[in-house]
Coordinates of C-alpha atoms in Angstrom, one line a residue:
X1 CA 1.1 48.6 47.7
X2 CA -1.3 50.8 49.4
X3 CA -4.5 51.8 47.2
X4 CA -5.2 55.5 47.3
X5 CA -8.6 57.0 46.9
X6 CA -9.7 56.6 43.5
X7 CA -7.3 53.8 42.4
X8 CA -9.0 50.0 41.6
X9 CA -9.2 47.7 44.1
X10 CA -7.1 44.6 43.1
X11 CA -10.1 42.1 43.8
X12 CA -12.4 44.5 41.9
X13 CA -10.5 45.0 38.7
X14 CA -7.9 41.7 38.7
X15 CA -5.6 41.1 35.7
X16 CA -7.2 39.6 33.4
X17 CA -6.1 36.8 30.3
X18 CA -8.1 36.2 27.4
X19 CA -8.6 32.7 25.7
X20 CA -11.3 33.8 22.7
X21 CA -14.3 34.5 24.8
X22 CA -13.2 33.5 27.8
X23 CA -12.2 35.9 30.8
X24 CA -9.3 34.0 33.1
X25 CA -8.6 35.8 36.4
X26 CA -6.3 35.2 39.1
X27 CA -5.5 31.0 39.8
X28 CA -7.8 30.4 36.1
X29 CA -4.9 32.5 34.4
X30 CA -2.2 29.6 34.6
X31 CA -2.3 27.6 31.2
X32 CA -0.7 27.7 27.9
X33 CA 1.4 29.9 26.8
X34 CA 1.0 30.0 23.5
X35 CA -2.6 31.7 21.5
X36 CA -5.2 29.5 19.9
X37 CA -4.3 30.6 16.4
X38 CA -0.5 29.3 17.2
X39 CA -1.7 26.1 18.4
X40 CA -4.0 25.3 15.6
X41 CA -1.8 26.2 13.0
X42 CA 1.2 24.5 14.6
X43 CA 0.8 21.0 13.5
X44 CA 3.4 19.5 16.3
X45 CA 3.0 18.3 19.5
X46 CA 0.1 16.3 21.2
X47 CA -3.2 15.5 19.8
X48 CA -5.4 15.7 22.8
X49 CA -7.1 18.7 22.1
X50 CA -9.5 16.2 19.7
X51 CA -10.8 15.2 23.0
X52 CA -11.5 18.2 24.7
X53 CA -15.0 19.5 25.7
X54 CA -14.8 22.4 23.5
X55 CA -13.8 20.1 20.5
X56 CA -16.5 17.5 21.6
X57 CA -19.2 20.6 21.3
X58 CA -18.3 21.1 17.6
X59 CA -19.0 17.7 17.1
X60 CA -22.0 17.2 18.4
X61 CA -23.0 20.6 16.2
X62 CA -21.9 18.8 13.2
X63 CA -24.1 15.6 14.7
X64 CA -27.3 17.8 14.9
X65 CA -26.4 19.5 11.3
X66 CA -26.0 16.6 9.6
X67 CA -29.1 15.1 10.6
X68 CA -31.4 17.3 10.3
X69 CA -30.0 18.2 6.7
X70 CA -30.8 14.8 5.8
X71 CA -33.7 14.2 7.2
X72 CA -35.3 17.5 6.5
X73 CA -36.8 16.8 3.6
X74 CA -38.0 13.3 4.7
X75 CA -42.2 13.3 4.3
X76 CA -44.2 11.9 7.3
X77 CA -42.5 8.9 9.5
X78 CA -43.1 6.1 12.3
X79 CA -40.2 5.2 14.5
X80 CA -39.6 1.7 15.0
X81 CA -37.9 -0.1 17.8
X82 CA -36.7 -3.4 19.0
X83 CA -34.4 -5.8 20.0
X84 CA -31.0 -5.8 17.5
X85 CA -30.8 -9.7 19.3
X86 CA -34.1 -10.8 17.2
X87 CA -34.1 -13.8 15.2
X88 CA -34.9 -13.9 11.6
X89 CA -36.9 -16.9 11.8
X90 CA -38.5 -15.5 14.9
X91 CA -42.3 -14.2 14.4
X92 CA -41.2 -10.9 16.1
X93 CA -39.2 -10.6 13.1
X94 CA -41.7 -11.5 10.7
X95 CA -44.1 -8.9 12.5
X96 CA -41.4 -6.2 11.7
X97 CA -41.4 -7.2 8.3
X98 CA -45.0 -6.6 7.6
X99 CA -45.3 -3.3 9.8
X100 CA -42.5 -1.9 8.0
X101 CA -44.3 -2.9 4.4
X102 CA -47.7 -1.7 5.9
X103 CA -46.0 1.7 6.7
X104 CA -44.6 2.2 3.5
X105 CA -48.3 1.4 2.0
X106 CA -49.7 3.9 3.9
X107 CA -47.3 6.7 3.2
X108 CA -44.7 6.9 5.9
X109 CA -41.4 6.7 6.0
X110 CA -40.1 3.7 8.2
X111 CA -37.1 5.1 10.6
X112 CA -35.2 2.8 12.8
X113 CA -32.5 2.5 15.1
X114 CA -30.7 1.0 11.7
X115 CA -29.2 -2.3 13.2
X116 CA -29.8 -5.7 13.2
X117 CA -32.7 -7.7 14.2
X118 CA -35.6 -5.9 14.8
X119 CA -34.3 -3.4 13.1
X120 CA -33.4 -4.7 10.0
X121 CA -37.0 -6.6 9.8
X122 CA -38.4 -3.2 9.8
X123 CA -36.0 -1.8 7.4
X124 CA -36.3 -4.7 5.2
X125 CA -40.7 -4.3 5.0
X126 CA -40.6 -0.9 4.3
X127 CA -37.5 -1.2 1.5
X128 CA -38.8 -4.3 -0.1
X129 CA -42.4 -2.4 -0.1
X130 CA -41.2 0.5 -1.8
X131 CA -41.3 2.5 0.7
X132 CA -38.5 5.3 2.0
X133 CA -36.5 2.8 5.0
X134 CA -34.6 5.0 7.2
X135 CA -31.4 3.9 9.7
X136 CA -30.3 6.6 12.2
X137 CA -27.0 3.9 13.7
X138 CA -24.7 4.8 16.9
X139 CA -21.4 4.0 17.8
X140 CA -20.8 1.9 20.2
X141 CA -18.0 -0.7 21.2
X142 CA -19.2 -2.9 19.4
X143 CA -19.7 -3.8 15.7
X144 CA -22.4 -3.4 14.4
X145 CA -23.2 -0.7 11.2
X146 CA -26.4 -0.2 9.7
X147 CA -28.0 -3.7 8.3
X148 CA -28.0 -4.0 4.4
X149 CA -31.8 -2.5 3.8
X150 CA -31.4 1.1 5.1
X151 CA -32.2 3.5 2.2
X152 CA -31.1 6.7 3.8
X153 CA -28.5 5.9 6.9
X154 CA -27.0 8.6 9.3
X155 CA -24.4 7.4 12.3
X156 CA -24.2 9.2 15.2
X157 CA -21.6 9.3 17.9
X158 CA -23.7 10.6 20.9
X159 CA -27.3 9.2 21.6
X160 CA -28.6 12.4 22.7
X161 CA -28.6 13.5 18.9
X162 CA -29.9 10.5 17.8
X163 CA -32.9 10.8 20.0
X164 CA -34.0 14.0 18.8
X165 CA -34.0 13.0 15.1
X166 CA -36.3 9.8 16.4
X167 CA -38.2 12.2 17.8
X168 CA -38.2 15.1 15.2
X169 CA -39.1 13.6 12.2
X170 CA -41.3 10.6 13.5
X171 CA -45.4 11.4 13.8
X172 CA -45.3 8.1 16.2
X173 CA -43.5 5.1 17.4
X174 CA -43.9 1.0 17.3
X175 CA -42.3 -0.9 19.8
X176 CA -41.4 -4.3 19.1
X177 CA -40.1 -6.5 21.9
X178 CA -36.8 -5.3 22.8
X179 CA -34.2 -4.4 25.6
X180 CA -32.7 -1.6 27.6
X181 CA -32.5 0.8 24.6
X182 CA -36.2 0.3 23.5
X183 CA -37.6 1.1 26.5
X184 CA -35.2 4.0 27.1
X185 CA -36.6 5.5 23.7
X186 CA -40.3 4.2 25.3
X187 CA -40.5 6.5 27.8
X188 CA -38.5 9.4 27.0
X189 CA -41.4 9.7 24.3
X190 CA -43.5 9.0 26.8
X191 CA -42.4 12.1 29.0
X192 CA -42.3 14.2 26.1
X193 CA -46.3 13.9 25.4
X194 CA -46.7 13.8 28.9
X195 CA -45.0 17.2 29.7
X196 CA -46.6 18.8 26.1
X197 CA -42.6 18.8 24.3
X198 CA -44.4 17.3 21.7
X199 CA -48.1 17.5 20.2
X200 CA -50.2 14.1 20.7
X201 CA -47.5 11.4 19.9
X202 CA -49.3 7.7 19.3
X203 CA -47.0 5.1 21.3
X204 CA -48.0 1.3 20.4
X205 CA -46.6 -1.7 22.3
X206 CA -46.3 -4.5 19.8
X207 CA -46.8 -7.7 21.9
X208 CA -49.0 -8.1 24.5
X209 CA -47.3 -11.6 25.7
X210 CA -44.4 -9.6 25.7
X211 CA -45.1 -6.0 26.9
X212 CA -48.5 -7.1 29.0
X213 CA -46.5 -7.0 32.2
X214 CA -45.6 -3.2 31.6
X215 CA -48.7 -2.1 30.6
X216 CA -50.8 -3.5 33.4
X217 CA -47.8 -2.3 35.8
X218 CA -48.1 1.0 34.7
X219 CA -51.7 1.2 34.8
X220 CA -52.4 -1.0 38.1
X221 CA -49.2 0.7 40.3
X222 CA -48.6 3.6 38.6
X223 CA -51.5 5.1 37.8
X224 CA -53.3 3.0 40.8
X225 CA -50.8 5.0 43.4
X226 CA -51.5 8.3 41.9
X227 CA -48.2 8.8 40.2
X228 CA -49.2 9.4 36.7
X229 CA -53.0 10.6 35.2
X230 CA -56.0 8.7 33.8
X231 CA -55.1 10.6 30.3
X232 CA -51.1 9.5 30.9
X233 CA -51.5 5.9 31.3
X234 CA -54.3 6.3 28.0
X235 CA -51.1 7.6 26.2
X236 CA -50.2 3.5 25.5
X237 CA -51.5 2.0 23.3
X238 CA -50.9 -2.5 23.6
X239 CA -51.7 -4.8 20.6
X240 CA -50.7 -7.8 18.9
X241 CA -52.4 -7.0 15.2
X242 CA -50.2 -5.1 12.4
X243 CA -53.3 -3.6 10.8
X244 CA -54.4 -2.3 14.1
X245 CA -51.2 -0.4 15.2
X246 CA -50.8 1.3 11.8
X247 CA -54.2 2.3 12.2
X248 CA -53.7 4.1 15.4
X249 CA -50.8 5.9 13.5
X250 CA -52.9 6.6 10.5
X251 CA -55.7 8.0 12.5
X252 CA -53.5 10.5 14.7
X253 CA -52.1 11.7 11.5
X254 CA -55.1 11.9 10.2
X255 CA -56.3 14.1 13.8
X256 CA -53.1 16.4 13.9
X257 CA -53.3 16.9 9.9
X258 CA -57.3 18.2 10.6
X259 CA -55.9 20.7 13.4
X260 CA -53.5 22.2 11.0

């Protein structure tokens, strides 16, 4: 067919399909032939449209509105990490005990990752204190659930949700000696301050045998090659006494609550 003057051009106007908002044009148009309404109403045939990115998008909606519905209400809060692999009998998990209790004295919530270990030794301080003991779980392949002393418990299928609520609803973290997923949490808080996503955000390293090596890394290579600033590498905070990390939290409360 020849185009006379006036007429579309094919490649400027194309047929078109519609799938909701979505425009399909030319090889894009191949697909179902059925609508969406059919298909959702039609209860037969295959199931993998559960897995599909559109469905997986509703989901992590759902993730984001269920957390922050229950944890909107929840007053001031320190995020705790650490190893799920700690010991009960371990002093680690003795520490945890006693800066979940101290938390809960001095008003804050105590949120964790909700698991076991270090984890549930925070928990456990902050629940057996009186205090408000928060477990924010994840799914992962293997069992686990939140430990028996989470007050207020949310699970979350993607870790991306999860992080935000740590970071939403918590006025600073503790880290206790842990693995990959403590120090993951470490320094995307880290960044955060760093880049001004969030106000002045205390970070304490509970364990100088433990994290020692970290914190003189960061401050002899790090900062000593020019990679980071005098005022970024002051953003840790390393001790081994409970009284002196919940003061560092109390005291930047104290700071942000005199600014606003």
């Amino acid at each position: 067919m020849v185009n006379t003057p006036g007429d579309p051009d094919e490649n400027e106007h194309p047929s078109e399909a519609f799938r909701g908002p979505i425009v399909l044009r030319r090889e894009q148009k191949t697909g179902p032939g059925s609508t969406t309404d059919q298909r959702l109403l039609d209860s037969r045939g295959p199931s993998d449209w559960v897995h599909t990115d559109p469905w997986r998008v509703l989901r992590i909606q759902a993730e984001f509105v269920e957390g922050f519905g229950a944890l909107a209400e929840v007053p001031r809060a320190v995020t705790v990490f650490g190893s799920a692999r700690t010991d009960r009998e371990s002093p680690e998990y003795a520490a945890g005990v006693e800066i979940g209790a101290q938390l809960a004295r001095a008003g804050f919530a105590a949120i964790t990752g909700g698991g076991p270990g270090a984890m549930e030794a925070v928990n456990r301080g902050a629940s057996e204190a009186g205090g408000l003991s928060i477990g924010l779980g994840i799914e992962l392949p293997f069992e686990q659930g939140l430990n028996p002393w989470v007050d207020l418990g949310v699970n979350f299928r993607y870790f991306f949700a999860r992080k935000t609520m740590f970071i939403k609803y918590s006025q600073a973290f503790i880290c206790l000696p842990g693995g990959f997923g403590t120090l993951d949490e470490l320094f995307e808080a880290l960044t955060l301050v760093q880049t001004k996503k969030v106000t002045k955000f205390p970070v304490v390293l509970f364990g100088s045998d433990y994290w020692g090596g970290l914190y003189n890394w960061i401050r002899d290579t790090v900062l000593g090659s020019g990679k980071i600033g005098d005022h970024d590498a002051d953003l840790l905070y390393l001790t081994d006494d409970v009284d002196d990390a919940v003061k560092v939290v109390q005291d930047s409360y104290q700071a942000w609550e005199d600014t606003h």
